[in-house]
Coordinates of C-alpha atoms in Angstrom, one line a residue:
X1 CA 21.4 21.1 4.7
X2 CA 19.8 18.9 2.1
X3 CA 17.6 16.4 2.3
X4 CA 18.7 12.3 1.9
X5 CA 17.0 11.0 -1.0
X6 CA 15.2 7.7 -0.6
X7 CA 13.2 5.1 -2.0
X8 CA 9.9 4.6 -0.7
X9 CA 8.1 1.1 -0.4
X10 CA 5.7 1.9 -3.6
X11 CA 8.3 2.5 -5.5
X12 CA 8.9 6.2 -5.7
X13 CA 11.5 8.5 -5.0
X14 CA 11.5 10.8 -2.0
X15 CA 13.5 13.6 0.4
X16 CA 13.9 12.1 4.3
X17 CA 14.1 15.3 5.9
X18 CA 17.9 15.0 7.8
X19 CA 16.4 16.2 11.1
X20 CA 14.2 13.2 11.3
X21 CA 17.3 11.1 10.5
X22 CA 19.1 12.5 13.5
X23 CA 16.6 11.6 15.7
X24 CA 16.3 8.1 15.0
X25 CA 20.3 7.9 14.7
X26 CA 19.9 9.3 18.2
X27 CA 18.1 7.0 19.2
X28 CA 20.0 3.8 18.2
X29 CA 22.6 1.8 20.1
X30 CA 24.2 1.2 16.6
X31 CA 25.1 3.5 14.0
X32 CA 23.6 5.0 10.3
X33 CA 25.9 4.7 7.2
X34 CA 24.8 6.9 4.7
X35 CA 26.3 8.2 1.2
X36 CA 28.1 10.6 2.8
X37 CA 30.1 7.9 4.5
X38 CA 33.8 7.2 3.4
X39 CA 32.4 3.3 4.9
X40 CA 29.2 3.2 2.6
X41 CA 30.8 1.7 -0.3
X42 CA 32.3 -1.3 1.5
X43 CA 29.6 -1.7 3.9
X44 CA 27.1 -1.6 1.5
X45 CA 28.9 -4.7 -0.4
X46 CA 27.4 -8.2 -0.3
X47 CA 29.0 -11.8 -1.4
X48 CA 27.4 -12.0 -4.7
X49 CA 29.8 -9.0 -6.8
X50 CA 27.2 -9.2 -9.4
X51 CA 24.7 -7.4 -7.0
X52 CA 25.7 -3.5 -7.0
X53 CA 22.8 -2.0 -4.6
X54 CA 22.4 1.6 -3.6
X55 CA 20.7 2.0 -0.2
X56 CA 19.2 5.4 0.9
X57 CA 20.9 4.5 4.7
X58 CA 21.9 1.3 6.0
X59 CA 21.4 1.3 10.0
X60 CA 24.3 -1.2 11.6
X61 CA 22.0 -2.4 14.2
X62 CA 23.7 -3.4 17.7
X63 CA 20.6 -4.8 19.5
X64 CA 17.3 -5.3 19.2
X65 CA 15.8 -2.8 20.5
X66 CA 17.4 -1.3 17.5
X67 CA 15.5 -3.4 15.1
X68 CA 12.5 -1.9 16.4
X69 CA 13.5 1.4 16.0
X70 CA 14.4 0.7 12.5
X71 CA 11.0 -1.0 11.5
X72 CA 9.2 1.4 13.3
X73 CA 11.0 4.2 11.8
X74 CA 10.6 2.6 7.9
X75 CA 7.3 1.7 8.4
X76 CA 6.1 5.7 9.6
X77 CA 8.3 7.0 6.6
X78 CA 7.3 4.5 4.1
X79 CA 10.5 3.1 3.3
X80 CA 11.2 0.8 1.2
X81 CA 13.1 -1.7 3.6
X82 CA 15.7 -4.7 2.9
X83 CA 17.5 -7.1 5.9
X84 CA 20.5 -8.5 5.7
X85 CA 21.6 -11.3 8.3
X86 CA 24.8 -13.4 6.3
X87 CA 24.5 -11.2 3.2
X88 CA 24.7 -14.2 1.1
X89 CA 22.0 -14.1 -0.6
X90 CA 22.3 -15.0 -4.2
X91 CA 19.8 -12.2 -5.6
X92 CA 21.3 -9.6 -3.3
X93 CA 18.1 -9.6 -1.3
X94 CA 19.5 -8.0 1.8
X95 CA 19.8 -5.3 -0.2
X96 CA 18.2 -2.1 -1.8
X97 CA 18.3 0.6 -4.2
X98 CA 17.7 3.9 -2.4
X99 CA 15.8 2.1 0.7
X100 CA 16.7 1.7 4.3
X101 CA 18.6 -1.7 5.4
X102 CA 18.4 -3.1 8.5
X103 CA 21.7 -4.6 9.1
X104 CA 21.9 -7.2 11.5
X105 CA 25.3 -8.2 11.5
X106 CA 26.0 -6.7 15.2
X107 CA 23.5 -8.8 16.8
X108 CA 25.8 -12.0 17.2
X109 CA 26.1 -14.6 20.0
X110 CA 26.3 -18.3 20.1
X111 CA 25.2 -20.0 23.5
X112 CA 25.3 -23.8 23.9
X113 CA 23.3 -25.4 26.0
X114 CA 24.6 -29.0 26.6
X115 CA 21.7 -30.0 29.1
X116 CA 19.3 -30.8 25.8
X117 CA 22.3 -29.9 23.1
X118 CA 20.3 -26.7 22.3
X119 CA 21.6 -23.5 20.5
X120 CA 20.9 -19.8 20.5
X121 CA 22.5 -18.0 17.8
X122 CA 21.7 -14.3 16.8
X123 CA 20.2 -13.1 13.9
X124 CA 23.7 -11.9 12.3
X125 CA 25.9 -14.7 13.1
X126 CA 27.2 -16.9 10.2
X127 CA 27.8 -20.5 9.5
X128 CA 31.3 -20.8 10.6
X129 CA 30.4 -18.8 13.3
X130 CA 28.0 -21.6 15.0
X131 CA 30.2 -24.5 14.1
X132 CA 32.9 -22.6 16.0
X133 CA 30.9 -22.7 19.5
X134 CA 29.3 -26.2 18.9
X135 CA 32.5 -27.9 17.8
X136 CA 34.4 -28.4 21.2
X137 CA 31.1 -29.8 22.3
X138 CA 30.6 -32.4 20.0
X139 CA 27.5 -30.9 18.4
X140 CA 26.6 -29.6 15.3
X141 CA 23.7 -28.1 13.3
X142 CA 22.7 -28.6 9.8
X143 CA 23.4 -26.3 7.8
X144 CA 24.7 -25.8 4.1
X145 CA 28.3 -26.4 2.3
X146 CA 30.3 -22.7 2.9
X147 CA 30.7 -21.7 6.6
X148 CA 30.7 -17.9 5.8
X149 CA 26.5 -18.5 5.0
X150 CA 24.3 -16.3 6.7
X151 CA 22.2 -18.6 9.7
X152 CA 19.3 -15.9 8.9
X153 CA 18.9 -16.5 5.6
X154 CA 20.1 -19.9 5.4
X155 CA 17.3 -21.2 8.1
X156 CA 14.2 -19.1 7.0
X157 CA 14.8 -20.6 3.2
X158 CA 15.2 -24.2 4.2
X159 CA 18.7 -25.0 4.8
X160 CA 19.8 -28.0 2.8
X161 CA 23.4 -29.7 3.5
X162 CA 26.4 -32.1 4.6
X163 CA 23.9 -33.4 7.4
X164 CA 20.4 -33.4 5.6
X165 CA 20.2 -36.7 5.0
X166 CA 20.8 -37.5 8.6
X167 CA 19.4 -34.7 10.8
X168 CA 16.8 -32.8 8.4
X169 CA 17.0 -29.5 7.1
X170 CA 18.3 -26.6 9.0
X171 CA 14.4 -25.5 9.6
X172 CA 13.8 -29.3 10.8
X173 CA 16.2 -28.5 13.6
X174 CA 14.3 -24.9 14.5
X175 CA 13.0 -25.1 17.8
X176 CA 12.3 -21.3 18.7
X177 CA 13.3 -17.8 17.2
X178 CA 12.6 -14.1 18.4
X179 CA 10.9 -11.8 15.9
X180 CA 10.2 -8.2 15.5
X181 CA 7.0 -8.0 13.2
X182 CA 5.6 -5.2 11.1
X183 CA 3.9 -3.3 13.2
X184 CA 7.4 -3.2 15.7
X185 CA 6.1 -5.9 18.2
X186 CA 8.6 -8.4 19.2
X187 CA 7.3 -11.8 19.6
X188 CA 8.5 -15.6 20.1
X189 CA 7.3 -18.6 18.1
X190 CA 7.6 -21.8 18.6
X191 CA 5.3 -25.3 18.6
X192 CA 3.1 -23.4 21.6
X193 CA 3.2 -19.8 20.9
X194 CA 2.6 -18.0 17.4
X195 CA 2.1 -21.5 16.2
X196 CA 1.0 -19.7 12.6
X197 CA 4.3 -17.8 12.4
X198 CA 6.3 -21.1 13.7
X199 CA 5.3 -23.0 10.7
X200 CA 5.8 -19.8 8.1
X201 CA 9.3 -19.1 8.9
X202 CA 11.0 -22.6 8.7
X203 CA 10.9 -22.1 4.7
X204 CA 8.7 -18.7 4.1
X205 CA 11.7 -16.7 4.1
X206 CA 11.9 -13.3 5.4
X207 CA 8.6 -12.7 4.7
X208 CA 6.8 -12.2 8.3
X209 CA 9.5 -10.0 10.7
X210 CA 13.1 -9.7 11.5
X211 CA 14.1 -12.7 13.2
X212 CA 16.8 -11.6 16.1
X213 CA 17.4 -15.0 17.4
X214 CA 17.2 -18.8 16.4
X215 CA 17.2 -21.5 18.8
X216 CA 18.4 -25.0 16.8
X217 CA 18.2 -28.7 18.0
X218 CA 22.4 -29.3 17.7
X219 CA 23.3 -32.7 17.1
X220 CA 26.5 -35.4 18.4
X221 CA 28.7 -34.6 14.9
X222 CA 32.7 -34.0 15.5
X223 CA 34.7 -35.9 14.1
X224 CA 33.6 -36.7 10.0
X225 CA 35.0 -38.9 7.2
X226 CA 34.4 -37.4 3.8
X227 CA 35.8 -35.2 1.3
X228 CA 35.9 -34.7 -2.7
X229 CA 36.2 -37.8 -5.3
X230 CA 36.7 -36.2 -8.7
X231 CA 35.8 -38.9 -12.3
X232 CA 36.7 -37.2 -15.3
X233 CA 33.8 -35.2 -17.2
X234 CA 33.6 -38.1 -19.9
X235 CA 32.5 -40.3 -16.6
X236 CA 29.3 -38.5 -15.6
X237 CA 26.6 -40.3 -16.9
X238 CA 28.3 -43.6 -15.6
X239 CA 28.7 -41.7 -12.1
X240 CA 25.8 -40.0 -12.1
X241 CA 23.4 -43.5 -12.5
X242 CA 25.4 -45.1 -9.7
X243 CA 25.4 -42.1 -7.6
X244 CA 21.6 -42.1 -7.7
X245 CA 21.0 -45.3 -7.2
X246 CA 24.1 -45.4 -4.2
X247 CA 23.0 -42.7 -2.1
X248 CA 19.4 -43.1 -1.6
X249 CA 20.2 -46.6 -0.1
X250 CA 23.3 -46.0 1.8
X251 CA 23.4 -45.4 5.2
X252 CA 21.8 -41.6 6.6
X253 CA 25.0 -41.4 8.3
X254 CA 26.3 -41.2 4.7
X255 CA 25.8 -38.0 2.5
X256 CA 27.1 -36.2 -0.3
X257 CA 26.3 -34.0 -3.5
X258 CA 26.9 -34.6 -7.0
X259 CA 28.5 -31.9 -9.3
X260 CA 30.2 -30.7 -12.6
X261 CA 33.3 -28.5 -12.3
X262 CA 36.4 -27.5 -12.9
X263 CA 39.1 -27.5 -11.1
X264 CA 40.6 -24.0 -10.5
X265 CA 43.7 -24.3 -9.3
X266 CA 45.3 -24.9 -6.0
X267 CA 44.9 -26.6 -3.7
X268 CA 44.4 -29.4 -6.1
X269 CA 47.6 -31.1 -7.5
X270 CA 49.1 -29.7 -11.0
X271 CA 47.5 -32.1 -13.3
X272 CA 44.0 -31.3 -12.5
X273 CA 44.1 -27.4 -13.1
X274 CA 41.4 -26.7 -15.6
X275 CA 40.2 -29.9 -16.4
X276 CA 36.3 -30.6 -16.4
X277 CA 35.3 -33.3 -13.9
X278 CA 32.2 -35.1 -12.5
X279 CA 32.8 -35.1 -8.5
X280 CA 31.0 -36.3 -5.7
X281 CA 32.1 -34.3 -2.2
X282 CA 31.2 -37.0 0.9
X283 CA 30.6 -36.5 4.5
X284 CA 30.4 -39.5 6.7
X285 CA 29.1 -38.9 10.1
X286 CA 28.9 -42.7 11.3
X287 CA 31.6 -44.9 13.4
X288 CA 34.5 -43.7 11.9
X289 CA 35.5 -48.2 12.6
X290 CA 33.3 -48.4 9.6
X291 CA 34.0 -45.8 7.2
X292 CA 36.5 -47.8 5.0
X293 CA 34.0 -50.6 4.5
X294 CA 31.1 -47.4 3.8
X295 CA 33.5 -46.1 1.2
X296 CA 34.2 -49.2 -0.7
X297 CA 31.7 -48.7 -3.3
X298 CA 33.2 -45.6 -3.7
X299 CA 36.3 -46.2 -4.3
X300 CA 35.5 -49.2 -6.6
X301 CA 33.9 -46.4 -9.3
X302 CA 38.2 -46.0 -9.3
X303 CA 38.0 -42.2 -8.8
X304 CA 41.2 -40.4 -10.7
X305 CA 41.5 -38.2 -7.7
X306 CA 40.1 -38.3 -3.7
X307 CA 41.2 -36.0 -0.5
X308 CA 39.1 -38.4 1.5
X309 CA 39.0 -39.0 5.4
X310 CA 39.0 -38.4 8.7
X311 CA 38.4 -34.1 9.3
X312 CA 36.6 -32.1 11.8
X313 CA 33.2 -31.0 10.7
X314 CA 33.9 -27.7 10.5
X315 CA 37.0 -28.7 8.3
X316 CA 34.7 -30.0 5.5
X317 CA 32.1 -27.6 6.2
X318 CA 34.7 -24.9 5.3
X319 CA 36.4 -26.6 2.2
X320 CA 35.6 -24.5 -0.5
X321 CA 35.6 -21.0 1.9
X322 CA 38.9 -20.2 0.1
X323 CA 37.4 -21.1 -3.1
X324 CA 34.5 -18.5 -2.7
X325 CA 35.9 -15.5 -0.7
X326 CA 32.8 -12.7 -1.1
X327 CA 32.8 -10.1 -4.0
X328 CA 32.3 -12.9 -6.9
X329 CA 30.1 -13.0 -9.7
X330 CA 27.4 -15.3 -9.3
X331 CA 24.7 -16.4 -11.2
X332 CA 22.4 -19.0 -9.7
X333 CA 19.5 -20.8 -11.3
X334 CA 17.4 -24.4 -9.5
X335 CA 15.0 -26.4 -9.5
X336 CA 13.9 -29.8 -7.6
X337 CA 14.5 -33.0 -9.5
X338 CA 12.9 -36.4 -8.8
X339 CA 15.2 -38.6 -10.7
X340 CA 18.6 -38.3 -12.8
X341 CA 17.7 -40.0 -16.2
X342 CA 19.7 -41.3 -18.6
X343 CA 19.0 -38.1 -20.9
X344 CA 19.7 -35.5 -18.1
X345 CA 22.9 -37.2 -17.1
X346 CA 23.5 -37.0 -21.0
X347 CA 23.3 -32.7 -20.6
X348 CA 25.2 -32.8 -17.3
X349 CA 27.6 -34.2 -19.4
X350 CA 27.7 -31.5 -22.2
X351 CA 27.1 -28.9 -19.8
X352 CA 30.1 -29.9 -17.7
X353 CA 32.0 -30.0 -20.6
X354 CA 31.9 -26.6 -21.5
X355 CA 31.9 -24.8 -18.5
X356 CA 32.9 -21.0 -18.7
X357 CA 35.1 -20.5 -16.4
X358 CA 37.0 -22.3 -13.2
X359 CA 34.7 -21.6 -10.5
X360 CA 31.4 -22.1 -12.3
X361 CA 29.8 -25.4 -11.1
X362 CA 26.2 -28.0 -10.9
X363 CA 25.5 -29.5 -7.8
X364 CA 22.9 -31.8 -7.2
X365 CA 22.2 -31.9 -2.9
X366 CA 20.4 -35.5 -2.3
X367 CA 16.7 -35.0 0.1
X368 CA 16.1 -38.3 1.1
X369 CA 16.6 -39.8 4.8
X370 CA 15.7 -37.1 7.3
X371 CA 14.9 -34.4 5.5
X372 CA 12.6 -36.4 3.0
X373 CA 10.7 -37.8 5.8
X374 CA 9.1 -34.9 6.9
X375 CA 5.7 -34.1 5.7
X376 CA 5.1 -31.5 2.7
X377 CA 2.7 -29.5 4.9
X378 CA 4.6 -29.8 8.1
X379 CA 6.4 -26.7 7.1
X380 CA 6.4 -24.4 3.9
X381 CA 9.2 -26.7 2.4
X382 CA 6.3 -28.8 0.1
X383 CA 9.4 -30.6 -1.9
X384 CA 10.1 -33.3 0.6
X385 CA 9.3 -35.9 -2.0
X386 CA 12.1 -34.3 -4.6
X387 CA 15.5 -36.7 -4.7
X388 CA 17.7 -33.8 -5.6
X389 CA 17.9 -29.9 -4.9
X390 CA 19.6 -28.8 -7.9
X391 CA 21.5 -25.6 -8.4
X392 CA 23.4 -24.3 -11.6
X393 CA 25.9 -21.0 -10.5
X394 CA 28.3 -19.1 -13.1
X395 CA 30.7 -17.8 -11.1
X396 CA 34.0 -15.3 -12.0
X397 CA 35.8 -12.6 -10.2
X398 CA 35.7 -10.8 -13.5
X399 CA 32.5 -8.7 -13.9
X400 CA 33.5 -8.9 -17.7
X401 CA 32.8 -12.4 -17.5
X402 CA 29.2 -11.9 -16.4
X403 CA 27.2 -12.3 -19.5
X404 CA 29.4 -15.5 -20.0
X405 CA 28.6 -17.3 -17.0
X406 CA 25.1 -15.9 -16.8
X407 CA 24.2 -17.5 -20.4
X408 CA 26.1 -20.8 -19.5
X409 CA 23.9 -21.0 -16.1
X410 CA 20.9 -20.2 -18.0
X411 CA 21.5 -22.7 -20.9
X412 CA 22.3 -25.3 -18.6
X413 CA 19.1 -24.7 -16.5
X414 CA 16.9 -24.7 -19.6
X415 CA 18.1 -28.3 -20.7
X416 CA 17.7 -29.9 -17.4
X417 CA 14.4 -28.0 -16.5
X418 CA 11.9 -30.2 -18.5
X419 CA 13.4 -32.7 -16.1
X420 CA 12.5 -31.2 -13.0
X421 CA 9.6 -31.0 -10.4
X422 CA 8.7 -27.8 -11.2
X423 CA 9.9 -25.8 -8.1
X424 CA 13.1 -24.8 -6.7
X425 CA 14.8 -24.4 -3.5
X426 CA 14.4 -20.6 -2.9
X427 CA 18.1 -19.7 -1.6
X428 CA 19.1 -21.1 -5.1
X429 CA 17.7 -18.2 -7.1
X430 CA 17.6 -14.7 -7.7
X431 CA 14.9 -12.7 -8.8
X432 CA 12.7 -15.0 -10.8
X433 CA 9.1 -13.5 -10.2
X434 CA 6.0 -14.3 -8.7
X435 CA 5.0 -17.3 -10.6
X436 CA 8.4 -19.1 -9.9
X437 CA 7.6 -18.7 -5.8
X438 CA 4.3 -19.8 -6.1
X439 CA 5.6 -22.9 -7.9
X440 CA 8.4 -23.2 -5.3
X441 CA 5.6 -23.4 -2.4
X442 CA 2.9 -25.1 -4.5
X443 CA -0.1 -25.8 -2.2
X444 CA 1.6 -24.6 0.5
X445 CA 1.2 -21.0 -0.8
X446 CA -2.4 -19.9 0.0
X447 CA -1.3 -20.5 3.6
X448 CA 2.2 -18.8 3.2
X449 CA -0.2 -15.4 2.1
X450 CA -2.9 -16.2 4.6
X451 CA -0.4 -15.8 7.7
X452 CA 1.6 -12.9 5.2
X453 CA -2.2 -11.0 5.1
X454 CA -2.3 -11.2 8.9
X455 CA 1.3 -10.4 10.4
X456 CA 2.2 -8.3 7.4
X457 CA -1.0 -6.5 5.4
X458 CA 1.1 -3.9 3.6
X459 CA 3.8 -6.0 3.1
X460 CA 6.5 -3.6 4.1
X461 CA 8.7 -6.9 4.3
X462 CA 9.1 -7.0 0.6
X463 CA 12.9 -7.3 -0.4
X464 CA 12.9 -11.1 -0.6
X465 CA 11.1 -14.1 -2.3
X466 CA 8.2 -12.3 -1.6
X467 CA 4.5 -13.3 -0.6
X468 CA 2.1 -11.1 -1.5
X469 CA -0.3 -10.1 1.1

């Protein structure tokens, strides 16, 4: 019987002997997809169709005992080792060439607590997942714009959103989480234990352990008011300078990003298909008595299209699912911006107007309110004083269209960037290199590789935006 071959963590290539394999398979709850698999080409798939990865094994882990099997067993082999929660990543970094992937998509529950409105939610649950279980009770968590996001990798970047400007990030709402660490202990953090590892994870990524479980804060959201308003492309820099100075002095019960699109299709009416537009997409989370009077500015900018009102949150949370099913193209580029000037509304404008193709898009998600009141050390999230998260994605179901979008993204990116902070929201980019994450954490790095040094010396968790030990 032959050998698997395998990626180690340094880099070179390797034979796992098979009868080693069948021991730790043995001793899993879950299950191993390898090669030989008729399975291993659709479980091996992640959201962003430009990613096309080659794992040695991927272990389907059912529990977590079986998480620390699997770091036990890639840390004694010297695997190279990825872990995918959500599988959303937009660099594919739940993913590996010729490595092991711990997989934790099995390890899923949701349990409400409506005594202190807290959640538990396993490592592999999803977005639409959690607003699912909250939902009947009122209660919702902050989290991004498309329900099928991983909560994994959504929470341990930063988790920016519909209900930022009201409740905080997604780490701001973190109270506890369950970890399996390096060297296969399982721990739990929060404000009194593992204090150190606490702080690293609400924005350090998947840099210190496998986190099996998540505890949030939920919040009373149910019922919402919001939706798209679309202004034709020409419009943006007239939009763009109102909707900058509108949203950072509205009410926090108010939020909603800024973008350049086009409009693909349905379910938008015929006259819209493929035209370029400046849109702003709302949510309202106040008393819904007052949302006509909040929405009268709005509607005084005369938008040439709205699907604006009352919807469930889950309803607007899920709006563009259908939009984005998984196996796209994506490319994603970011950065942080302080301000929208009249020069970079100026490029939003040109950009916008000569988008690639339907689905590729710029949104700018506001930070102020909540989330921009939190202090830049309290967690690894150092751009609380930015306006504007900003994320440029070309997007097409048609890998021939990749160098297309890619180029547009990047061109885009390059005329806004001497505009920016300097840094960018880490779930908004791929592989950009070590310089580009140390700019992302600024002087919160050295402690980001302090804690990294201690939990995590040989950096076996490497497959991410990665602090070097």
């Amino acid at each position: 019987m032959e050998n698997l071959k395998v990626c180690l963590s340094s880099g070179e290539q390797s034979e796992l002997d098979l009868t080693k394999l069948e021991e730790f398979k043995n001793g899993l709850k879950g299950e191993i997809i390898t090669p030989a698999d008729s399975s291993y080409n659709e479980v091996r798939k992640v959201y962003n169709g430009m990613i096309d990865k080659k794992p040695g094994f991927i272990v389907k882990c059912a529990d977590v005992a079986d998480v620390i099997y699997s770091v036990n067993f890639g840390r004694e082999n010297n695997l190279l080792t990825a872990v995918r929660g959500g599988g959303h990543n937009a660099g594919g970094l739940g993913s590996c060439d010729g490595g092991m992937v711990i997989d934790l998509s099995g390890i899923k529950f949701v349990k409400v607590n409506t005594a202190d409105n807290t959640v538990y939610v396993g490592g592999g649950n999803t977005l639409n997942e959690l607003d699912h279980a909250t939902h009947p009770f009122g209660l919702a968590v902050p989290g991004g714009i498309l329900s099928t996001t991983g909560i994994g990798g959504l929470t341990l970047g930063g988790g920016v959103g519909y209900l930022s400007r009201k409740y905080g990030l997604t780490i701001d709402n973190l109270l506890e989480a369950d970890m399996v660490l390096a060297d296969g202990s399982f721990v739990t953090v929060n404000e009194k234990q593992n204090t150190d590892l606490y702080w690293a994870i609400r924005g350090g990524g998947g840099n210190f352990g496998v986190v099996t479980s998540f505890k949030f804060q939920a919040h009373p959201v149910k019922t919402i008011y919001g939706g798209p308003t679309f202004w034709a492309i020409e419009q943006t820099e007239e939009i763009m300078e109102w909707y900058h100075e509108f949203i950072h002095s509205a009410t926090e019960d108010l939020s909603g990003f800024v973008a350049t699109l086009e409009i693909p299709g349905p379910p938008f009416p015929p006259n819209l298909h493929n035209k370029k537009l400046c849109a702003v997409v709302w949510c309202y989370t106040g008393d819904l008595k007052n949302a006509e009077e909040v929405f009268r500015p709005i509607r005084d900018k005369n938008p040439i299209f709205e699907l604006v009102g009352e919807m469930p949150f889950p309803a607007i949370q899920s709006l563009f699912d259908g939009l984005m099913p998984p196996g796209l193209q994506w490319y994603w580029k970011a950065d942080f911006f302080n301000d929208i000037p009249k020069e970079a509304s100026a490029l939003h404008k040109k950009f916008g107007s000569e988008i690639p193709t339907p689905l590729s898009q710029m949104h700018l998600y506001p930070i102020s309110g909540a989330a921009g009141r939190v202090g830049k050390n309290d967690t690894p999230w150092v751009y609380r004083h930015a306006k504007y998260a900003g994320v440029f994605v070309g997007i097409d179901p048609d890998p021939a269209n990749a160098g297309k979008i890619t180029q547009w993204a990047r061109d885009y990116w390059e005329a806004l960037h001497p505009y920016s902070s300097g840094g960018a929201y880490l779930n908004f980019i791929m592989d950009e290199g070590q310089e580009r994450i140390k700019a992302s954490y600024g002087e919160n790095y050295e402690r980001l590789v302090q804690i990294k040094r201690k939990y995590d010396p040989d950096n076996f968790f490497k497959v991410n935006q990665n602090i070097k030990p």
